Short mmCIF file of C-alpha atoms and ligand atoms in Angstrom, two decimals:
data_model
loop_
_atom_site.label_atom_id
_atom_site.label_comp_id
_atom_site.label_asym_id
_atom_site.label_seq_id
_atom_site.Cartn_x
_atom_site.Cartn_y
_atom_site.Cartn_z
CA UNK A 24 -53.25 -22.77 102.92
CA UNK A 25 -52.03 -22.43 106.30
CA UNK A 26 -54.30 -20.30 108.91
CA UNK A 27 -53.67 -19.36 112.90
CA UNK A 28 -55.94 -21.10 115.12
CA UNK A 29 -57.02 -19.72 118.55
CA UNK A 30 -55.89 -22.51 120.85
CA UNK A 31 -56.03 -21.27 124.26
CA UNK A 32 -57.12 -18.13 126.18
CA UNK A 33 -56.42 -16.67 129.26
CA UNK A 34 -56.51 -13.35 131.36
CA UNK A 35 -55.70 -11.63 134.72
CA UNK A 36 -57.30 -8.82 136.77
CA UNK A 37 -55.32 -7.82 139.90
CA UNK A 38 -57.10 -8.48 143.12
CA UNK A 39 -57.62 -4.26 143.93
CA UNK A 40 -60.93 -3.24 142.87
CA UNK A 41 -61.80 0.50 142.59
CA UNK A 42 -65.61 1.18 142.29
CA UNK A 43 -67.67 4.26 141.12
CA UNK A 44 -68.38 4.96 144.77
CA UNK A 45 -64.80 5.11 145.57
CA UNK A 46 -63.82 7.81 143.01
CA UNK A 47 -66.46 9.62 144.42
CA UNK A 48 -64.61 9.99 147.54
CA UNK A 49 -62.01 11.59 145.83
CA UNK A 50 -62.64 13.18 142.13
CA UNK A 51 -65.90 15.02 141.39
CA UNK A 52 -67.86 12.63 139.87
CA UNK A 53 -71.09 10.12 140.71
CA UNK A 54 -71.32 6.69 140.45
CA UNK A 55 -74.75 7.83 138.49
CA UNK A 56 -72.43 9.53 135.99
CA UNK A 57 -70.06 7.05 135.20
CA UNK A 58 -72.80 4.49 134.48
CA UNK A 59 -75.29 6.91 132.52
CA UNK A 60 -72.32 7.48 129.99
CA UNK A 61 -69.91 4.79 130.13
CA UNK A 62 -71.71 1.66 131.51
CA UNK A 63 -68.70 1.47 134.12
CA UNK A 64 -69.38 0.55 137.62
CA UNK A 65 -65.87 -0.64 139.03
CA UNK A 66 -62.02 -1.58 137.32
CA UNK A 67 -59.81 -3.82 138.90
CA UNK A 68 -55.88 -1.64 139.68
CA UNK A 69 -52.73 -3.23 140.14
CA UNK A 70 -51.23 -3.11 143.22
CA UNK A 71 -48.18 -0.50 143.97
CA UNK A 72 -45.39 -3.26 143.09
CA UNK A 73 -47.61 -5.09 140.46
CA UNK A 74 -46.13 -4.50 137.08
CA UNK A 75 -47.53 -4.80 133.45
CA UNK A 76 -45.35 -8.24 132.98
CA UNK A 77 -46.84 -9.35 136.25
CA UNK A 78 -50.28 -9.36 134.68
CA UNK A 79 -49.32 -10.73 131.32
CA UNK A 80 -46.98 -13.35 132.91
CA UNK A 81 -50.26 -14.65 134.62
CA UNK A 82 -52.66 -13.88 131.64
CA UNK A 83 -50.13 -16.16 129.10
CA UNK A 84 -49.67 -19.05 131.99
CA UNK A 85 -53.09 -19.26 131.86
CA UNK A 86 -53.52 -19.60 128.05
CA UNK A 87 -51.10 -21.56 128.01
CA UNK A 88 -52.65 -24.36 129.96
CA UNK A 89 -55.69 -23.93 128.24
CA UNK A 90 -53.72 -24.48 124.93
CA UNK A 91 -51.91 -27.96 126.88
CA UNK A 92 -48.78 -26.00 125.32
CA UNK A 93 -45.00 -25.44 127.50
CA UNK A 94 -42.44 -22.77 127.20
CA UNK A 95 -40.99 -25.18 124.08
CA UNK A 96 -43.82 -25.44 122.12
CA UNK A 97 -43.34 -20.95 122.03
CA UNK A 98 -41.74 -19.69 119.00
CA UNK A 99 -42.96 -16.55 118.63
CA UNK A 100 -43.98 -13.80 121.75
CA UNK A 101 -46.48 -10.47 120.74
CA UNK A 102 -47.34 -8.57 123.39
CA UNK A 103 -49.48 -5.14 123.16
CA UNK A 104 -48.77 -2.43 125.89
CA UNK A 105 -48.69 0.87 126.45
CA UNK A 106 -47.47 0.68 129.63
CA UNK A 107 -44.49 -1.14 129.62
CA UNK A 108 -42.60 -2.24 132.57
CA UNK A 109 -39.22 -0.43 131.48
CA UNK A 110 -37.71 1.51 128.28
CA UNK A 111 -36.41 -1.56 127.86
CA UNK A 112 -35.70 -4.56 127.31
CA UNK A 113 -39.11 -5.08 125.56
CA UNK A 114 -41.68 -6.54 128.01
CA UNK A 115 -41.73 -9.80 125.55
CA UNK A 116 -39.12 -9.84 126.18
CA UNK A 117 -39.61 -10.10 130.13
CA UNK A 118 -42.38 -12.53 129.79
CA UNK A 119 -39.83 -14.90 127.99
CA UNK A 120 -37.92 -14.78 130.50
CA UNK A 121 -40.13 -15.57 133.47
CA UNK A 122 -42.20 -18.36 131.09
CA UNK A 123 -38.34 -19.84 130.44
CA UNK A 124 -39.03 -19.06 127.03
CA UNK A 125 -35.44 -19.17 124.67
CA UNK A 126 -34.94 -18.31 121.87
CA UNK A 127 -37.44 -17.14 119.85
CA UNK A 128 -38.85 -13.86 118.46
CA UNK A 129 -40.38 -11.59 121.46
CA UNK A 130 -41.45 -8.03 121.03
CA UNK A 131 -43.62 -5.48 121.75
CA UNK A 132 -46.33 -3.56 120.17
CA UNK A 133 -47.78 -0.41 120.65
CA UNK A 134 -51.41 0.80 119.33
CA UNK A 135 -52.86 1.72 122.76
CA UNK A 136 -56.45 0.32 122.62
CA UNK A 137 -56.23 -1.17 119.69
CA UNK A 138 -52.88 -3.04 120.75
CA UNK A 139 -54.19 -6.76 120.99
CA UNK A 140 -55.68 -6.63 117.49
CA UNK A 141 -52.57 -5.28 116.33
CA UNK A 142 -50.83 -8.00 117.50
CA UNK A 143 -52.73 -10.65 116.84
CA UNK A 144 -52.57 -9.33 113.48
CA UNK A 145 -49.13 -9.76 113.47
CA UNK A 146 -49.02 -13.14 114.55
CA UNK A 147 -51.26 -14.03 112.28
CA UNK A 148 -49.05 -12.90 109.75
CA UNK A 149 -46.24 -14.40 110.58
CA UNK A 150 -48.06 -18.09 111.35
CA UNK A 151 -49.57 -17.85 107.33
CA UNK A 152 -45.70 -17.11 105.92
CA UNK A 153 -44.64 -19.92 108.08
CA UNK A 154 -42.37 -17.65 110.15
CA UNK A 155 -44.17 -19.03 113.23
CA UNK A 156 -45.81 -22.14 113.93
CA UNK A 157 -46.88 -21.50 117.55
CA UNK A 158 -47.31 -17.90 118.94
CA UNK A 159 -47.95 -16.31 122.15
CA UNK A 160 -50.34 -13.38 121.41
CA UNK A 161 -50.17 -11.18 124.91
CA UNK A 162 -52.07 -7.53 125.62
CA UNK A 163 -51.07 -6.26 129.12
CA UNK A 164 -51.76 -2.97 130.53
CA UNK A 165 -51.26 -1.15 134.08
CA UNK A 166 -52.77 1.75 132.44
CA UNK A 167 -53.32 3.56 136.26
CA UNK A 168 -49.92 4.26 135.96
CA UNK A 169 -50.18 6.86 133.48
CA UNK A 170 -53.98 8.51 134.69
CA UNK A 171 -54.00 12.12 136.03
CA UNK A 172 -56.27 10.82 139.11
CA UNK A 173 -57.68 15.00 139.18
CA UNK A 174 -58.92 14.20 136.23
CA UNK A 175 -62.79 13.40 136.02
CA UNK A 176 -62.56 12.92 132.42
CA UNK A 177 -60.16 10.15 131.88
CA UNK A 178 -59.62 8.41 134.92
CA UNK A 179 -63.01 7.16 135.36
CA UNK A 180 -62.41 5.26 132.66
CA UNK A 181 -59.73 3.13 132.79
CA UNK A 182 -58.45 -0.43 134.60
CA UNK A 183 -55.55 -2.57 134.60
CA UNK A 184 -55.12 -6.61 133.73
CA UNK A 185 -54.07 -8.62 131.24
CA UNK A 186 -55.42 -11.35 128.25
CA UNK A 187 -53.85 -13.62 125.80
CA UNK A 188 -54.06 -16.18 123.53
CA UNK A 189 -52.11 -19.15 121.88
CA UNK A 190 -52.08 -19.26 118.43
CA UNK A 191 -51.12 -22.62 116.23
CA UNK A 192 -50.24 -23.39 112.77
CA UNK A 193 -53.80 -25.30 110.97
CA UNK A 194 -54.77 -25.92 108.00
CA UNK A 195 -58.32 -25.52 109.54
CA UNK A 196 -59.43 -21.68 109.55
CA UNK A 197 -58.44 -20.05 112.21
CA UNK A 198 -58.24 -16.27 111.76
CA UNK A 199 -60.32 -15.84 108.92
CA UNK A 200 -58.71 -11.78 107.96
CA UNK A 201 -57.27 -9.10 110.20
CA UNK A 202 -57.80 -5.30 109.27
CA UNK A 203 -55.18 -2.86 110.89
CA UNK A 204 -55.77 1.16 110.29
CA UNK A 205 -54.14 4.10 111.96
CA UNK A 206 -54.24 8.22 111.19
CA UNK A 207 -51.51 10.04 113.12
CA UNK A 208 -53.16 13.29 112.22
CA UNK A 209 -55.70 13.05 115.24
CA UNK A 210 -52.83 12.66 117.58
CA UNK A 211 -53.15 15.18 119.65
CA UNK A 212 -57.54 14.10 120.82
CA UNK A 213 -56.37 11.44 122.66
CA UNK A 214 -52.25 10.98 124.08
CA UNK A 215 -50.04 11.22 126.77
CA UNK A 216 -47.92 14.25 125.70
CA UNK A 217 -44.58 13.10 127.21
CA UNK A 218 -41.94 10.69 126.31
CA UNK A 219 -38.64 9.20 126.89
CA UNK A 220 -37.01 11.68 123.98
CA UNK A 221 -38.67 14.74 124.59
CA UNK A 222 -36.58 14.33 127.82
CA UNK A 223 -38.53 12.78 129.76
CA UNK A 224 -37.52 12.87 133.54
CA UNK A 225 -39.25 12.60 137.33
CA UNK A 226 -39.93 16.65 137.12
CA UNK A 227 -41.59 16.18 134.41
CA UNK A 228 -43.76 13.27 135.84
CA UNK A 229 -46.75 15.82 135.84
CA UNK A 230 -47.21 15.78 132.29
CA UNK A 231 -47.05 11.97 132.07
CA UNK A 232 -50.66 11.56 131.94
CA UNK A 233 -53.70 10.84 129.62
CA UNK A 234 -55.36 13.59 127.99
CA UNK A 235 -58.61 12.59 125.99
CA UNK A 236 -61.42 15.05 124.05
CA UNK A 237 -63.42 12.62 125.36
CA UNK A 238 -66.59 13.88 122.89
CA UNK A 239 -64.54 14.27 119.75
CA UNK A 240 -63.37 10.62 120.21
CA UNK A 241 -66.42 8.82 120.89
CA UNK A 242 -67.78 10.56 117.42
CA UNK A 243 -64.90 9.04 115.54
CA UNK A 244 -64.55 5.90 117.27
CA UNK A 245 -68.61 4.91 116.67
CA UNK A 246 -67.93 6.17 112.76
CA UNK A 247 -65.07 4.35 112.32
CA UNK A 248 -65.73 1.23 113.91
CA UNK A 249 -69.05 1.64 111.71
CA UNK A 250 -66.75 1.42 108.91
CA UNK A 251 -64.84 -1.43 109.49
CA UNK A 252 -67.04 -3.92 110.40
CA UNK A 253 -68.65 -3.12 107.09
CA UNK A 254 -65.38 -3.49 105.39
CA UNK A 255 -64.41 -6.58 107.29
CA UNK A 256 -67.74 -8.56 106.23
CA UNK A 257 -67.18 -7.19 102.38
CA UNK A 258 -63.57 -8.93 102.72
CA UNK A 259 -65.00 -12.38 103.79
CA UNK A 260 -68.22 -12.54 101.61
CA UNK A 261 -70.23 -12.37 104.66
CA UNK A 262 -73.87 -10.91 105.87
CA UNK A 263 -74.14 -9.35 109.33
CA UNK A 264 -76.30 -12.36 110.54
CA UNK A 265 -72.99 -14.69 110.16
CA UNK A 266 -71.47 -13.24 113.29
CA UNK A 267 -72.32 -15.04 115.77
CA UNK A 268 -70.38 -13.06 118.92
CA UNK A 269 -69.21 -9.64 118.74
CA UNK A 270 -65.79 -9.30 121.27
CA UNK A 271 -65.43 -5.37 121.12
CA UNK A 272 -63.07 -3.22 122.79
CA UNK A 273 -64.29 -2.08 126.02
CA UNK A 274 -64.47 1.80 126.45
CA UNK A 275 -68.02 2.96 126.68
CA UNK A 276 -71.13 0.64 126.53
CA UNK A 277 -72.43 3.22 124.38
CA UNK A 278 -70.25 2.50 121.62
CA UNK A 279 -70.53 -0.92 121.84
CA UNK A 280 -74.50 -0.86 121.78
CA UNK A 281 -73.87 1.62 118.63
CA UNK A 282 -71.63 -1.38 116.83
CA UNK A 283 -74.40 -4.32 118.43
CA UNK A 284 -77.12 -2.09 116.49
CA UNK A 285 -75.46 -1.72 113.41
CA UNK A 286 -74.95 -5.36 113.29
CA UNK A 287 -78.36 -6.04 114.36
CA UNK A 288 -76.93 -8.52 116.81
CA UNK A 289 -78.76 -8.58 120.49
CA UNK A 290 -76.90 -7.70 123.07
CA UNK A 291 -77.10 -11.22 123.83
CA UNK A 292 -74.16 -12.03 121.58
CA UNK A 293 -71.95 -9.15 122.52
CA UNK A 294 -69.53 -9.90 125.09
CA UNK A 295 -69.85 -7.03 127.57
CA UNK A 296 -66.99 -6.81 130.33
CA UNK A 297 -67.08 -2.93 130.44
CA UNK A 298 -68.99 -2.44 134.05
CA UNK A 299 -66.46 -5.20 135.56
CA UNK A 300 -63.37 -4.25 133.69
CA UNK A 301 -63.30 -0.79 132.59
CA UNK A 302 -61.21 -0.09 129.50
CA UNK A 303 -58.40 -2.03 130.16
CA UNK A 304 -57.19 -0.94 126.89
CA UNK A 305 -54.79 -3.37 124.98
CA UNK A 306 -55.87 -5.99 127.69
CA UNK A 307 -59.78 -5.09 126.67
CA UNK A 308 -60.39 -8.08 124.23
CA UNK A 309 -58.25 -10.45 125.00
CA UNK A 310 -60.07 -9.90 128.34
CA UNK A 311 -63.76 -10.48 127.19
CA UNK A 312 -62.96 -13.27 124.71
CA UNK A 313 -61.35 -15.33 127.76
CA UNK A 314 -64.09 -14.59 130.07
CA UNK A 315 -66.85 -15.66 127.02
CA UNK A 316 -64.74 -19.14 125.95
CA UNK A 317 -64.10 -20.03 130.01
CA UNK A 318 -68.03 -19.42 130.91
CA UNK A 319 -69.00 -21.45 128.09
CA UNK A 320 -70.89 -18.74 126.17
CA UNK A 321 -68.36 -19.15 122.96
CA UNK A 322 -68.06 -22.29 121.28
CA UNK A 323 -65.74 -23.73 118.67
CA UNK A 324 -66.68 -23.68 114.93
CA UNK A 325 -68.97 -20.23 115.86
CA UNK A 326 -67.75 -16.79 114.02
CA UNK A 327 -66.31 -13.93 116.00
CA UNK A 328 -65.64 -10.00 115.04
CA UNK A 329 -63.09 -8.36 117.68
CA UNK A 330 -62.68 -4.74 116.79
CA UNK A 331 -61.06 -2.35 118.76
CA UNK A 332 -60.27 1.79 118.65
CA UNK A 333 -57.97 3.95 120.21
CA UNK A 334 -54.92 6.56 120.63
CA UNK A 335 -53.05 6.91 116.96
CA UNK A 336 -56.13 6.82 116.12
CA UNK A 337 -55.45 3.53 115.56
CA UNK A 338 -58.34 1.15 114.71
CA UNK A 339 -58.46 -2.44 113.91
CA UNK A 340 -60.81 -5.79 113.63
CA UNK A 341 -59.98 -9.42 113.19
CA UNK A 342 -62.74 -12.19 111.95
CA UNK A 343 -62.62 -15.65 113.51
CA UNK A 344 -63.40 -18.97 113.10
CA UNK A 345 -63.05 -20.27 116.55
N1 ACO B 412 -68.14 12.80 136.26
C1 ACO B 412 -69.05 13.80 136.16
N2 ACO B 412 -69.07 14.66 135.11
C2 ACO B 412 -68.14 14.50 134.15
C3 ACO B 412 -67.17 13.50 134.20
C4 ACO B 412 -67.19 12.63 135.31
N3 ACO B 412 -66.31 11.62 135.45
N4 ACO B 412 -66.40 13.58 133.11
C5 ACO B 412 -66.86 14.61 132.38
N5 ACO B 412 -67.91 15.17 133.02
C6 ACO B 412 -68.72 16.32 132.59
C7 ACO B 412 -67.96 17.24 131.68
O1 ACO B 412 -67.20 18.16 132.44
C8 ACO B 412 -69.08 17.91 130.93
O2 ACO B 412 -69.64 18.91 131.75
P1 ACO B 412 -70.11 20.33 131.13
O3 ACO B 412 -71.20 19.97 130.15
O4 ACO B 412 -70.56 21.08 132.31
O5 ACO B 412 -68.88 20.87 130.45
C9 ACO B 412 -70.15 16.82 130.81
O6 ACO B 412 -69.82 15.84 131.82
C10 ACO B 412 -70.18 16.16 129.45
O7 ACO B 412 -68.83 15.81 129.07
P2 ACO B 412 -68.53 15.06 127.74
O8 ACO B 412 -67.06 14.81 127.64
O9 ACO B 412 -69.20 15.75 126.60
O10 ACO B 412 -69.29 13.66 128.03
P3 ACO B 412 -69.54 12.46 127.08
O11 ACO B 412 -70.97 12.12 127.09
O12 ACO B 412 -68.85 12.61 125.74
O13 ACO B 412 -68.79 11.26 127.84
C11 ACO B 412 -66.73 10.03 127.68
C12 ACO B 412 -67.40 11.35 128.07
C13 ACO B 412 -67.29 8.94 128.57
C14 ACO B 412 -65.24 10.17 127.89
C15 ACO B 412 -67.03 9.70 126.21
O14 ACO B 412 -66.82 10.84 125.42
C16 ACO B 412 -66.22 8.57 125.65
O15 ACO B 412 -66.42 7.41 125.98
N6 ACO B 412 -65.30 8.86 124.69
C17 ACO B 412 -64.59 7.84 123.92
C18 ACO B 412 -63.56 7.10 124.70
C19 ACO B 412 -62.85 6.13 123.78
O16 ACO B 412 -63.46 5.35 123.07
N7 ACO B 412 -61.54 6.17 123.74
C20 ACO B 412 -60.80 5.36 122.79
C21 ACO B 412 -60.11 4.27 123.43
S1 ACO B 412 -59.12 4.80 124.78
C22 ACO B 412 -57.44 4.64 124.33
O17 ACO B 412 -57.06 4.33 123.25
C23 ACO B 412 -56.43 5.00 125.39
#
């Protein structure tokens, strides 16, 4: 039985940092607010020529060190945007290039917030059918880009940077399961309502943005989320006291503490980057799981449940022996 090991991690915040008392200077909203409901107290923004590649190219140098892995050792490139750099190429595809990556497989793929689980689902998948024996798992977001900045409802939220992984062939576990759901029917509580073939084009820019029932998705992401942890833990055999971290997606602290509670894990083993970070959406876990293995706090051999939620919906978890 071949499994995907977690090798290497890495991420990347840009250097601008945008707190709760600078929105306050220019959207209606308190610093009080933002923390009362979200747990968010700053997010880190790219700068005006810093692109979505920029972050990931960083992000995957980074893991890649960690992993003691070069551009050769690559044969397979995932990467998890919503906020690509251009229509295309792919921005895998960009990454290759600037990691003088040749050859192999690089593409994108898009579930919003739950991007990075996507993808390391993927990767996964393609490491246990022996497509793959070395992959570059990559979630990368300038997600500023794309936030109506009048709006007090969504652009609180959000952050930019970039996290990633290496993933090898093992016949040690590895990525125990992965669990990818979506429902296209709830489309319209959470999207940005333009696109390249609904013509697209700079007059249009206003429409370009976010728009989020903000209440309406919080009740289905803390339901959902609910649901798969339960059916994750069913899959493997496992209790709720064999996690040993929790690495959820970062969008309100209030969600998170609703998952931490339903696992009746302490906070303590939750990895909690939302007052730093923001929701940095596909970049969110990638993000927190780097920060937990380079601090020390997550060690190999323990058990980790990523789960993440977000625009689709789309929802997803992965269970890991690190
Ligand atoms: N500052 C001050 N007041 C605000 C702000 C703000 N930034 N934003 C909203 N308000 C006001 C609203 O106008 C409303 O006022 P009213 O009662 O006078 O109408 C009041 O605060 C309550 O608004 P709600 O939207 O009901 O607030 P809620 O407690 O639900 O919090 C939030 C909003 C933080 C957006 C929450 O609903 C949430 O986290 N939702 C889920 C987000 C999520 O998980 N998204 C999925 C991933 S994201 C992705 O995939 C792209």
């Amino acid at each position: 039985m071949i499994y995907s090991r977690i090798i290497g991690t890495g991420g990347y915040l840009p250097e601008k940092v945008l707190t709760n008392q600078d929105l306050e200077k220019f959207v209606d909203t308190s610093d009080q607010w933002i923390q009362e409901r979200t747990g968010i107290k700053q997010r880190h923004i790219a700068g005006e020529n810093e692109t979505t590649c920029d972050l990931a190219e960083q992000a995957a140098r980074r893991a890649m060190e960690a992993a003691e892995k070069g551009a050769r050792d690559i044969d397979l490139i995932v990467l998890a945007t919503t906020t690509p750099d251009q229509i295309f190429p792919s921005t895998a595809c960009l990454l290759q290039s600037r990691l003088d990556i040749h050859g192999c497989a690089a593409f994108d793929v898009q579930a919003v917030c739950t991007g990075f689980v996507y993808a390391l689902a993927v990767a996964d998948n393609f490491i246990r059918a022996g497509s793959a024996t070395c992959a570059l798992v990559v979630g990368a977001e300038t997600f500023s880009r794309i936030l109506n900045w009048k709006d007090r409802g969504t652009c609180v939220l959000f952050g930019d940077g970039a996290g990633a992984v290496v993933l090898e062939a093992s016949r040690e576990p590895g990525i125990l399961s992965t669990h990818l759901h979506a429902d296209g029917d709830y489309a319209k509580l959470l999207h940005v309502p333009d696109g390249v073939s609904q013509g697209y084009d700079q007059v249009q820019r206003e429409r370009a943005f976010v728009e989020m029932r903000g209440n309406e998705v919080f009740k289905m992401a803390v339901n959902t989320l609910g649901r798969i942890v339960d059916e994750t833990l069913l899959h493997n055999g496992l209790e709720k006291s064999d996690v040993d971290w929790l690495i959820p997606h970062q969008a309100n602290f209030r969600i998170i503490r609703g998952i931490a509670r339903k696992l009746q894990l302490p906070l303590e083993r939750v990895v909690v980057t939302v007052a730093e970070h923001g929701n940095t959406s596909a970049a969110s876990v990638p993000l927190a799981f780097d920060a937990a293995v380079r601090d020390g706090r997550i060690k190999r051999g323990e058990t980790l449940l990523m789960e993440a939620f977000g625009g689709g919906f789309t929802w997803g978890s992965a269970l890991i022996k690190y």
